[in-house]
Each structure stands twice: as C-alpha cells, then as structure tokens.
Tab-separated table of C-alpha atoms in Angstrom:
chain	number	residue	atom	x	y	z
J	16	MET	CA	-28.767	36.720	-13.829
J	17	GLU	CA	-26.549	38.444	-16.413
J	18	SER	CA	-29.103	40.080	-19.017
J	19	TRP	CA	-27.728	37.776	-21.884
J	20	ARG	CA	-28.480	34.547	-19.718
J	21	ARG	CA	-32.068	35.759	-19.366
J	22	ASN	CA	-32.275	36.427	-22.778
J	23	VAL	CA	-30.732	33.352	-24.037
J	24	LEU	CA	-33.601	31.711	-21.863
J	25	ILE	CA	-36.662	33.334	-22.852
J	26	LEU	CA	-35.408	33.372	-26.569
J	27	TRP	CA	-35.226	29.129	-26.192
J	28	ALA	CA	-38.549	29.218	-24.788
J	29	ALA	CA	-40.111	31.541	-27.578
J	30	VAL	CA	-38.748	29.314	-30.386
J	31	PHE	CA	-40.062	26.359	-28.642
J	32	ILE	CA	-43.163	27.505	-28.877
J	33	ALA	CA	-42.457	28.500	-32.492
J	34	SER	CA	-41.139	25.186	-33.752
J	35	ALA	CA	-43.404	23.408	-31.407
J	36	CYS	CA	-46.571	25.459	-33.385
J	37	TRP	CA	-45.153	24.811	-37.114
J	38	THR	CA	-44.583	21.236	-36.235
J	39	MET	CA	-48.558	21.218	-35.347
J	40	VAL	CA	-49.369	22.016	-38.729
J	41	MET	CA	-47.207	21.524	-41.413
J	42	PRO	CA	-46.248	17.783	-41.308
J	43	PHE	CA	-49.868	17.303	-41.939
J	44	MET	CA	-50.173	19.425	-45.066
J	45	PRO	CA	-50.816	16.290	-47.249
J	46	VAL	CA	-53.648	15.159	-44.870
J	47	PHE	CA	-54.545	18.408	-45.009
J	48	LEU	CA	-54.790	18.703	-48.525
J	49	GLY	CA	-56.652	14.924	-48.763
J	50	ASP	CA	-59.314	15.559	-46.366
J	51	ASP	CA	-60.214	18.743	-45.756
J	52	LEU	CA	-59.201	20.435	-49.247
J	53	GLY	CA	-60.491	17.646	-51.597
J	54	VAL	CA	-57.066	17.177	-53.501
J	55	THR	CA	-57.348	13.401	-54.688
J	56	ALA	CA	-54.212	13.781	-56.993
J	57	GLY	CA	-50.947	14.643	-57.045
J	58	VAL	CA	-50.486	15.758	-53.251
J	59	THR	CA	-46.900	15.093	-52.376
J	60	ALA	CA	-46.884	16.943	-55.745
J	61	TRP	CA	-48.939	19.699	-54.108
J	62	ALA	CA	-46.942	19.140	-50.321
J	63	GLY	CA	-43.666	19.683	-52.151
J	64	LEU	CA	-44.767	23.189	-53.868
J	65	LEU	CA	-46.656	24.190	-51.287
J	66	GLY	CA	-43.141	23.839	-48.971
J	67	ALA	CA	-41.268	25.241	-51.908
J	68	ALA	CA	-43.424	28.272	-52.359
J	69	GLY	CA	-42.960	29.722	-48.894
J	70	SER	CA	-39.268	28.846	-48.499
J	71	GLY	CA	-38.781	30.558	-52.015
J	72	PHE	CA	-39.969	33.792	-51.299
J	73	SER	CA	-37.955	33.722	-47.665
J	74	VAL	CA	-34.888	33.009	-49.602
J	75	LEU	CA	-35.913	36.175	-51.217
J	76	SER	CA	-37.215	37.949	-48.352
J	77	ALA	CA	-34.186	37.244	-45.482
J	78	PRO	CA	-31.704	38.653	-46.192
J	79	LEU	CA	-33.474	41.791	-46.135
J	80	TRP	CA	-35.037	41.227	-42.589
J	81	GLY	CA	-31.456	40.391	-41.290
J	82	ALA	CA	-30.114	43.521	-42.699
J	83	LEU	CA	-32.895	45.430	-41.044
J	84	GLY	CA	-32.449	43.873	-38.098
J	85	ASP	CA	-28.451	45.008	-38.411
J	86	ARG	CA	-29.859	48.620	-39.068
J	87	PHE	CA	-32.518	48.778	-36.331
J	88	GLY	CA	-32.208	45.685	-34.214
J	89	ARG	CA	-33.011	42.222	-34.037
J	90	LYS	CA	-35.465	42.010	-31.561
J	91	ALA	CA	-37.984	44.536	-33.366
J	92	MET	CA	-37.400	42.117	-36.582
J	93	MET	CA	-38.400	39.251	-34.419
J	94	VAL	CA	-41.259	40.726	-32.849
J	95	ARG	CA	-42.140	41.614	-36.558
J	96	ALA	CA	-41.794	38.399	-37.852
J	97	GLY	CA	-43.988	36.876	-34.606
J	98	ILE	CA	-46.606	38.902	-35.472
J	99	PHE	CA	-47.030	37.869	-38.883
J	100	LEU	CA	-46.179	34.166	-38.481
J	101	GLY	CA	-48.866	34.317	-35.639
J	102	LEU	CA	-51.848	35.761	-37.968
J	103	SER	CA	-50.833	33.702	-40.936
J	104	TYR	CA	-51.708	30.466	-38.897
J	105	VAL	CA	-55.378	31.779	-38.488
J	106	LEU	CA	-55.373	32.368	-42.259
J	107	MET	CA	-54.329	29.152	-43.288
J	108	SER	CA	-57.248	27.670	-41.046
J	109	LEU	CA	-59.847	30.191	-43.496
J	110	VAL	CA	-58.590	28.570	-46.871
J	111	ARG	CA	-60.934	26.579	-48.983
J	112	SER	CA	-58.571	25.456	-51.758
J	113	PRO	CA	-54.929	24.643	-52.583
J	114	GLN	CA	-54.092	28.218	-54.339
J	115	GLU	CA	-55.346	29.778	-51.202
J	116	LEU	CA	-52.966	27.691	-49.493
J	117	LEU	CA	-50.408	27.995	-51.487
J	118	GLY	CA	-51.414	31.943	-51.458
J	119	VAL	CA	-50.497	32.222	-47.423
J	120	ARG	CA	-47.685	29.471	-47.995
J	121	ILE	CA	-46.046	32.859	-50.224
J	122	MET	CA	-46.941	34.862	-47.179
J	123	ILE	CA	-45.105	33.283	-44.549
J	124	GLY	CA	-42.540	32.987	-46.558
J	125	ALA	CA	-42.036	36.731	-47.430
J	126	LEU	CA	-43.286	38.249	-44.173
J	127	THR	CA	-41.665	36.369	-41.521
J	128	GLY	CA	-38.489	34.747	-40.045
J	129	PHE	CA	-39.346	34.090	-36.314
J	130	ILE	CA	-36.002	31.336	-35.648
J	131	PRO	CA	-33.568	33.105	-37.109
J	132	ALA	CA	-34.210	36.696	-35.777
J	133	ALA	CA	-33.832	34.862	-32.542
J	134	THR	CA	-30.663	33.370	-33.687
J	135	ALA	CA	-29.239	37.008	-34.654
J	136	LEU	CA	-30.046	37.924	-31.397
J	137	VAL	CA	-28.527	35.319	-29.515
J	138	ALA	CA	-24.896	35.937	-31.602
J	139	THR	CA	-25.021	39.694	-30.891
J	140	THR	CA	-26.228	39.950	-27.064
J	141	THR	CA	-24.065	36.912	-25.809
J	142	PRO	CA	-20.126	36.657	-24.902
J	143	GLU	CA	-18.041	35.162	-27.331
J	144	LEU	CA	-16.891	33.247	-24.439
J	145	HIS	CA	-20.764	31.661	-24.019
J	146	LEU	CA	-21.348	31.933	-27.598
J	147	GLY	CA	-21.056	28.444	-28.897
J	148	LYS	CA	-23.039	27.095	-25.835
J	149	ALA	CA	-25.769	29.537	-26.285
J	150	LEU	CA	-26.067	29.096	-29.617
J	151	SER	CA	-26.921	25.322	-29.598
J	152	LEU	CA	-29.216	25.508	-26.733
J	153	VAL	CA	-31.347	28.289	-28.943
J	154	ALA	CA	-30.996	25.007	-31.461
J	155	THR	CA	-32.139	22.789	-28.853
J	156	GLY	CA	-35.523	24.672	-28.238
J	157	ASN	CA	-36.228	24.940	-31.851
J	158	GLN	CA	-35.368	20.486	-32.173
J	159	ALA	CA	-37.238	20.192	-28.691
J	160	GLY	CA	-40.390	21.834	-30.306
J	161	SER	CA	-39.763	20.305	-33.441
J	162	ILE	CA	-40.321	16.868	-30.935
J	163	LEU	CA	-43.580	18.147	-29.127
J	164	GLY	CA	-45.135	19.871	-32.207
J	165	PRO	CA	-45.753	16.407	-34.342
J	166	MET	CA	-47.220	14.186	-30.864
J	167	VAL	CA	-49.108	17.551	-30.199
J	168	GLY	CA	-50.650	18.033	-33.824
J	169	GLY	CA	-51.676	14.517	-34.408
J	170	VAL	CA	-53.599	14.540	-31.046
J	171	LEU	CA	-55.324	17.470	-32.206
J	172	ALA	CA	-55.927	16.430	-35.862
J	173	ASP	CA	-57.435	13.236	-34.367
J	174	LEU	CA	-59.729	15.689	-31.567
J	175	VAL	CA	-60.151	18.557	-33.291
J	176	GLY	CA	-59.266	18.633	-36.573
J	177	ILE	CA	-56.046	20.473	-38.319
J	178	ARG	CA	-58.173	24.310	-38.933
J	179	HIS	CA	-58.027	24.230	-35.314
J	180	THR	CA	-55.015	23.144	-34.408
J	181	MET	CA	-53.808	26.175	-36.909
J	182	ILE	CA	-55.895	28.820	-34.890
J	183	LEU	CA	-53.942	27.360	-31.559
J	184	SER	CA	-50.601	27.108	-33.110
J	185	GLY	CA	-51.260	31.188	-34.302
J	186	VAL	CA	-52.398	32.016	-30.461
J	187	PHE	CA	-49.585	30.751	-28.815
J	188	VAL	CA	-46.949	32.298	-31.493
J	189	LEU	CA	-48.857	35.274	-30.544
J	190	ALA	CA	-48.286	34.752	-27.355
J	191	ALA	CA	-44.230	34.386	-27.428
J	192	THR	CA	-44.066	36.995	-29.445
J	193	LEU	CA	-45.611	38.883	-26.209
J	194	LEU	CA	-42.688	37.771	-23.989
J	195	VAL	CA	-40.176	38.546	-26.455
J	196	LEU	CA	-41.116	41.874	-26.106
J	197	VAL	CA	-42.146	42.503	-22.889
J	198	ALA	CA	-38.874	40.246	-21.434
J	199	VAL	CA	-36.005	40.338	-23.978
J	200	ARG	CA	-33.751	43.150	-23.265
J	201	GLU	CA	-31.029	44.375	-26.317
J	202	GLU	CA	-28.809	46.985	-25.964
J	203	PHE	CA	-28.796	48.057	-29.834
J	204	GLN	CA	-27.538	51.037	-30.886
J	205	ARG	CA	-28.438	52.068	-34.404
J	206	PRO	CA	-25.299	52.264	-36.471
J	207	ALA	CA	-24.598	56.004	-38.474
J	208	GLN	CA	-26.309	55.939	-41.420
J	209	GLN	CA	-24.265	55.306	-44.530
J	210	GLN	CA	-23.704	55.059	-48.248
J	211	SER	CA	-24.634	52.032	-48.876
J	212	ASN	CA	-27.930	49.398	-49.864
J	213	VAL	CA	-29.396	46.308	-48.645
J	214	LEU	CA	-28.056	44.695	-52.195
J	215	GLY	CA	-24.316	46.288	-52.061
J	216	ASP	CA	-24.103	44.851	-47.994
J	217	MET	CA	-25.301	41.581	-49.110
J	218	ARG	CA	-22.428	41.247	-51.788
J	219	GLN	CA	-19.878	42.725	-49.325
J	220	MET	CA	-21.081	40.017	-46.911
J	221	LEU	CA	-20.750	37.073	-49.708
J	222	ARG	CA	-17.036	38.200	-50.654
J	223	VAL	CA	-16.039	36.447	-47.179
J	224	GLY	CA	-14.723	33.116	-48.666
J	225	PRO	CA	-15.668	30.919	-45.581
J	226	LEU	CA	-18.997	32.214	-45.257
J	227	ALA	CA	-20.052	31.595	-49.298
J	228	LEU	CA	-18.404	28.216	-48.308
J	229	VAL	CA	-20.351	27.440	-45.367
J	230	LEU	CA	-24.127	28.682	-46.727
J	231	LEU	CA	-23.420	26.016	-49.680
J	232	THR	CA	-23.079	23.619	-46.906
J	233	SER	CA	-26.005	24.975	-45.485
J	234	ILE	CA	-28.279	24.861	-48.830
J	235	LEU	CA	-27.091	21.170	-49.752
J	236	MET	CA	-27.961	19.952	-46.126
J	237	MET	CA	-31.247	21.592	-46.172
J	238	THR	CA	-32.007	20.300	-49.220
J	239	SER	CA	-31.427	16.453	-48.230
J	240	GLN	CA	-34.079	17.454	-45.772
J	241	ALA	CA	-36.556	18.955	-46.736
J	242	ALA	CA	-36.549	16.548	-49.371
J	243	MET	CA	-38.352	14.485	-47.026
J	244	GLU	CA	-41.037	16.382	-45.988
J	245	PRO	CA	-43.760	15.622	-48.570
J	246	ILE	CA	-43.435	12.384	-48.069
J	247	LEU	CA	-42.801	11.449	-44.627
J	248	VAL	CA	-45.775	11.279	-42.783
J	249	PRO	CA	-47.692	9.377	-45.659
J	250	TYR	CA	-44.769	6.632	-45.645
J	251	ILE	CA	-44.462	6.232	-41.582
J	252	LYS	CA	-48.557	5.830	-41.996
J	253	GLU	CA	-48.267	3.087	-44.638
J	254	LEU	CA	-45.432	1.517	-42.675
J	255	LEU	CA	-47.618	1.850	-39.709
J	256	GLY	CA	-50.513	-0.049	-41.692
J	257	PRO	CA	-54.367	0.967	-42.309
J	258	GLY	CA	-56.123	2.452	-38.930
J	259	GLN	CA	-53.488	3.709	-37.170
J	260	PRO	CA	-54.133	7.474	-35.270
J	261	ASN	CA	-52.297	10.706	-37.239
J	262	TRP	CA	-50.854	10.654	-33.345
J	263	MET	CA	-48.356	7.814	-33.934
J	264	ALA	CA	-47.222	8.854	-37.341
J	265	GLY	CA	-46.257	12.468	-35.187
J	266	VAL	CA	-44.337	10.564	-32.654
J	267	ILE	CA	-41.711	8.595	-35.200
J	268	TYR	CA	-42.261	11.605	-37.211
J	269	SER	CA	-40.274	13.677	-33.837
J	270	LEU	CA	-37.651	11.222	-33.208
J	271	PRO	CA	-34.565	13.322	-34.806
J	272	GLY	CA	-35.604	16.097	-32.498
J	273	VAL	CA	-35.546	13.956	-29.322
J	274	ALA	CA	-32.080	12.618	-31.001
J	275	PHE	CA	-30.670	16.536	-31.637
J	276	VAL	CA	-32.181	17.909	-27.702
J	277	ILE	CA	-30.007	14.836	-26.453
J	278	ALA	CA	-27.110	15.033	-29.047
J	279	ALA	CA	-26.504	18.391	-29.580
J	280	PRO	CA	-24.602	19.619	-26.132
J	281	TRP	CA	-22.091	16.521	-26.554
J	282	TRP	CA	-21.403	17.938	-30.461
J	283	ALA	CA	-21.299	21.507	-28.982
J	284	THR	CA	-18.151	20.427	-26.489
J	285	LEU	CA	-16.564	18.561	-29.206
J	286	GLY	CA	-17.185	21.608	-31.870
J	287	GLY	CA	-15.099	23.335	-29.983
J	288	ARG	CA	-12.657	20.749	-29.247
J	289	TRP	CA	-12.295	19.743	-32.793
J	290	GLY	CA	-13.514	22.264	-34.914
J	291	TYR	CA	-16.574	22.708	-35.713
J	292	ALA	CA	-16.021	22.365	-39.594
J	293	THR	CA	-15.161	18.863	-38.556
J	294	THR	CA	-18.042	18.001	-36.316
J	295	VAL	CA	-20.401	19.157	-38.917
J	296	SER	CA	-19.152	17.341	-41.615
J	297	VAL	CA	-18.664	13.959	-39.264
J	298	GLY	CA	-22.754	14.017	-38.570
J	299	LEU	CA	-23.532	14.886	-42.019
J	300	LEU	CA	-21.800	11.655	-43.349
J	301	GLY	CA	-22.922	9.735	-40.061
J	302	GLY	CA	-26.753	10.900	-41.152
J	303	ALA	CA	-25.807	9.739	-44.832
J	304	LEU	CA	-25.361	6.040	-43.960
J	305	LEU	CA	-28.553	6.174	-41.580
J	306	THR	CA	-30.742	7.651	-43.956
J	307	VAL	CA	-30.189	4.608	-46.558
J	308	PRO	CA	-31.859	2.042	-44.445
J	309	GLN	CA	-35.193	3.957	-44.142
J	310	ALA	CA	-35.903	3.013	-47.609
J	311	LEU	CA	-35.715	-0.580	-46.786
J	312	VAL	CA	-37.001	-1.041	-43.587
J	313	GLY	CA	-40.581	-2.723	-43.424
J	314	GLY	CA	-42.345	-1.619	-39.987
J	315	GLY	CA	-42.901	1.492	-37.872
J	316	MET	CA	-40.763	0.032	-35.051
J	317	ALA	CA	-37.533	-0.217	-37.473
J	318	MET	CA	-38.417	3.585	-38.987
J	319	GLY	CA	-38.550	5.341	-35.556
J	320	PHE	CA	-34.913	3.368	-34.736
J	321	PHE	CA	-33.186	4.977	-37.805
J	322	ARG	CA	-34.656	8.544	-37.539
J	323	LEU	CA	-33.424	8.486	-34.017
J	324	THR	CA	-30.050	7.350	-34.705
J	325	ALA	CA	-29.393	9.411	-37.747
J	326	GLY	CA	-31.066	12.668	-35.415
J	327	LEU	CA	-28.141	11.488	-33.634
J	328	ALA	CA	-25.524	12.434	-35.526
J	329	LEU	CA	-27.277	14.858	-37.550
J	330	ALA	CA	-27.493	16.803	-34.069
J	331	SER	CA	-24.131	18.297	-35.005
J	332	VAL	CA	-25.151	20.327	-38.470
J	333	SER	CA	-27.490	23.207	-37.580
J	334	PRO	CA	-25.905	24.676	-34.501
J	335	GLY	CA	-22.090	23.859	-35.609
J	336	ILE	CA	-22.976	25.840	-39.298
J	337	SER	CA	-24.389	28.899	-36.548
J	338	ALA	CA	-21.027	28.906	-34.419
J	339	LEU	CA	-18.952	28.500	-37.956
J	340	ILE	CA	-20.725	31.947	-39.267
J	341	THR	CA	-20.082	33.423	-36.076
J	342	GLU	CA	-16.496	32.588	-36.288
J	343	VAL	CA	-15.971	34.324	-39.603
J	344	VAL	CA	-17.956	37.195	-39.815
J	345	ALA	CA	-17.425	40.186	-36.891
J	346	ARG	CA	-20.060	40.566	-34.559
J	347	GLU	CA	-21.741	43.661	-35.995
J	348	GLN	CA	-22.345	42.237	-39.008
J	349	ARG	CA	-24.194	38.743	-37.899
J	350	GLY	CA	-27.602	39.398	-38.554
J	351	LYS	CA	-26.682	40.094	-42.070
J	352	ALA	CA	-24.838	36.498	-42.343
J	353	PHE	CA	-27.378	34.320	-40.606
J	354	GLY	CA	-30.130	36.056	-42.899
J	355	LEU	CA	-28.394	34.972	-45.767
J	356	ASN	CA	-27.782	31.404	-43.872
J	357	GLN	CA	-31.343	31.462	-43.426
J	358	SER	CA	-32.063	32.359	-47.431
J	359	ALA	CA	-29.715	29.345	-47.787
J	360	PHE	CA	-31.441	27.538	-45.550
J	361	ASN	CA	-34.736	28.151	-47.475
J	362	LEU	CA	-33.213	28.113	-51.145
J	363	GLY	CA	-32.514	23.932	-49.513
J	364	ALA	CA	-35.483	23.916	-48.237
J	365	MET	CA	-37.677	25.444	-51.364
J	366	LEU	CA	-35.657	22.722	-53.876
J	367	GLY	CA	-36.045	19.756	-51.725
J	368	PRO	CA	-39.883	19.601	-51.450
J	369	LEU	CA	-39.646	20.020	-54.911
J	370	LEU	CA	-37.311	17.263	-55.662
J	371	GLY	CA	-38.804	14.523	-53.026
J	372	GLY	CA	-42.560	15.037	-54.089
J	373	PHE	CA	-42.048	14.964	-57.990
J	374	LEU	CA	-39.739	12.137	-56.821
J	375	GLY	CA	-41.831	10.297	-54.819
J	376	ASP	CA	-45.053	11.105	-57.612
J	377	LEU	CA	-42.925	9.579	-60.299
J	378	VAL	CA	-40.801	6.550	-58.979
J	379	GLY	CA	-41.633	5.992	-55.292
J	380	ILE	CA	-41.162	7.533	-52.106
J	381	ARG	CA	-38.427	4.694	-50.570
J	382	TRP	CA	-36.237	6.678	-53.606
J	383	VAL	CA	-36.530	10.067	-51.423
J	384	PHE	CA	-34.540	8.547	-49.037
J	385	VAL	CA	-31.637	7.571	-51.528
J	386	LEU	CA	-31.714	11.307	-52.734
J	387	THR	CA	-31.196	12.542	-49.276
J	388	ALA	CA	-28.704	10.116	-48.194
J	389	VAL	CA	-26.297	10.702	-51.528
J	390	LEU	CA	-26.842	14.885	-50.344
J	391	LEU	CA	-25.768	14.392	-47.084
J	392	MET	CA	-22.595	12.634	-48.693
J	393	VAL	CA	-21.815	15.543	-50.853
J	394	SER	CA	-22.270	17.845	-48.762
J	395	ALA	CA	-20.472	15.909	-45.856
J	396	ALA	CA	-17.244	16.233	-48.703
J	397	TRP	CA	-17.759	19.339	-48.915
J	398	CYS	CA	-17.599	20.404	-45.863
J	399	TRP	CA	-14.555	18.229	-45.316
J	400	THR	CA	-12.759	19.228	-48.238
J	401	PHE	CA	-13.239	23.308	-48.475
J	402	VAL	CA	-15.101	24.546	-45.649
J	403	ARG	CA	-12.740	22.836	-43.055
J	404	VAL	CA	-9.833	24.325	-44.496
J	405	GLN	CA	-11.083	27.646	-45.242
J	406	VAL	CA	-11.987	28.068	-41.739
J	407	GLN	CA	-8.942	27.340	-40.317
J	408	GLN	CA	-7.149	29.450	-42.645
J	409	ARG	CA	-9.611	32.118	-41.992
J	410	THR	CA	-9.132	31.817	-37.663
J	411	GLY	CA	-5.718	30.892	-38.185
J	412	THR	CA	-6.508	27.572	-36.029
J	413	ASP	CA	-4.229	24.178	-36.180
J	414	LEU	CA	-6.349	21.315	-37.747
J	415	SER	CA	-3.570	19.239	-36.644
J	416	ALA	CA	-4.058	20.131	-33.141
C-alpha cells in the first residue's frame, strides 16, 4: 500500500477515536455540572462559558501550533496534542468545582489540537489528485466518532458515571496518539531558517484574499453550530420526557454524524464537479431551512428526523472548507492555513456557546435554533456571494461550467 494511503487510514482511525472520546464527554457537561458539581442555577450559561473558554484560548494557540507544524513537522504536533488531550481528560475527571473544570477546559483549548493537526498532515502528505477525497475521508472519521461518542457516553454515564467516562476517554486518546507515533510516516524536511516570526507569518497568510473569506465562512458556520451545544442535550431530554436514559438523548444528538458519513463522499464528488464554494453554500442553506423546525417539534422522533436531514445538508461544509483552503494556499504553507482555520472554528466555538447559553437562559431554548438558522443563512449568502467569486478568480475556474 502506498504510504499516503496508509497514512490516511491510520489518521482516520486516530481522528475517529479522538472525536468519539470528545463526544463521549462534552455533550453531557450540563448533566455533569448539575449532578456531580452541584450547580443548580445557570447550568446552560455555565456550559456555554466552559465551551467558550476552551475555544477562546484555542483561537490564540492554533495558529502557533500550525506554524510550528510547518517548521518541525505536522506529525510531531499531532503527537504533542494527543498527549496533552489524553492527560486533560484524566484531570477533568478529578475536578470538584465548575471553576476547576473551567481551568481544565482552558488548558485543553491552549495545548491541544489533535484533529486539526491530522487534517494538516493529510493535506501535506497526500497527492493533489486525491486530496479532496482524502480530506473528506478523514472528516468522516471525525463525524463517525461523533456518532458513536454520544451513544457510548450516554451508556457509560448511566453505568459507571461521567467521571469514569472521562478517564476512559483519556486512555483511548493516548492509545490513538501511540498509533500515530508508531505507524504514520511523514517525509518532512525542516525548512531553512528565515528571518520571520509566527505573527508575521499569520499576517502574510491573511493577505491571501480568498483564504480570509473562507475563514469568515468557518467562523459563521461554527458559531451557528456551537450555539446549540449548551442546550441541545437538555432540550432533547425534555422532548423525550422524564425518566428516559441518557443514551437515548445521545443517539438523537449523534444523528448529524450519521448523516455526515452517508453524505460527505457524495458532496465531495459534487464539489469536484461544481466547485466546493458552491456545494458549501448549498449545504449551509439546506442546513438553515432544516434547523428551524427543530424549534417547533413536540417529540424526540421529530427532533431526530430534522437533526438527521439537517446533517445531510451540512455534511458538505467542513470537508468543503478544507478543500477550498488547499485550492488557494500553497502546500508548504498549509499547516499555517489550517491553523488559522482552526482558530476561525474555535472563535465560532467560543462565540456560539456564549450566545446559545445566555439566550437559552434569557428567552428560552427554542430561540437558539432560530439564531442558528439565521447564522447559517448569513454564512450561505456570504460564501455564495464572495467566496465563490474570489476562489474562481484565484484558481481560474469557470463559474458557468
């Protein structure tokens, strides 16, 4: 087997494990805050703050790790991130107050970045001809993990408790990191020393007009999705009714991941034909239209249906954005570019939980879905109006083809 194909398969497995471990724990933070840490007021606001704090520090650190990956190797950055992430889960299991939990979340945001490092590694070791499908495949590993994670996390929360689930997550992430260390091959040549610095590199990258536009699409899209995080599991449990186990909420929560695994390869094929900016725009608009009914449903089955169908539409977005970055950024600079994109995602992941958590407390959970739909519509219009045209000018493709 060619080395790049072997890398993609191993990185798929590592990303799958990391994503599953993350979603085994994070969707149940509101439950953990209430049941284990004794938070009785403002649970959704606390959950939003926890999500925002980690993401906020990652906004600052992700470009640094991306730039260091370009200088010292993306595999080294992935191993570094995996070690810190695995240890962070174990520390999270030991907290006794929401303030301590907040400190661990900040550490995760500042020191990790396992999945973005895997994306950068794929983007720099895969031949250009196969790059779109390779990125889409690794993205399906992320989403497949997000399918399994909430289901397993819900079962484990019922059986052994959330704290022990955190410890198991840490062990699995460290095992995935060992797999990457042993099995992934990267033929990396350290570039010659240049009179530059990380901040200067970031400013230079942002001068690439299409890249800046793509990053804004990432911010808007991620803000919309992250806004639902603090309220989604409590809302689903409310729809299911009292006495229902955590794993049922986990199944409904994970349905967009099921949709992603089904639809992402199809979207990747369409992206190669129509252009990735077009498929990203269409997917964002479809996701918006299918999010509004989630605010109006009266039961768990209906919620599951619209979660699934919205996921089918939104499956075009994250791999499409990754493919857009590879179209407008040179191979040797993709570590920096994906670091910036991770910062854009994390800025959205910081703003979204704050908006969703506090809006849910102030005016009701259902209004968070309306906010999500509006943000998705705005991002679809932005991508169609500006990103599509700029990428066409950059790559010389014909929009009418």
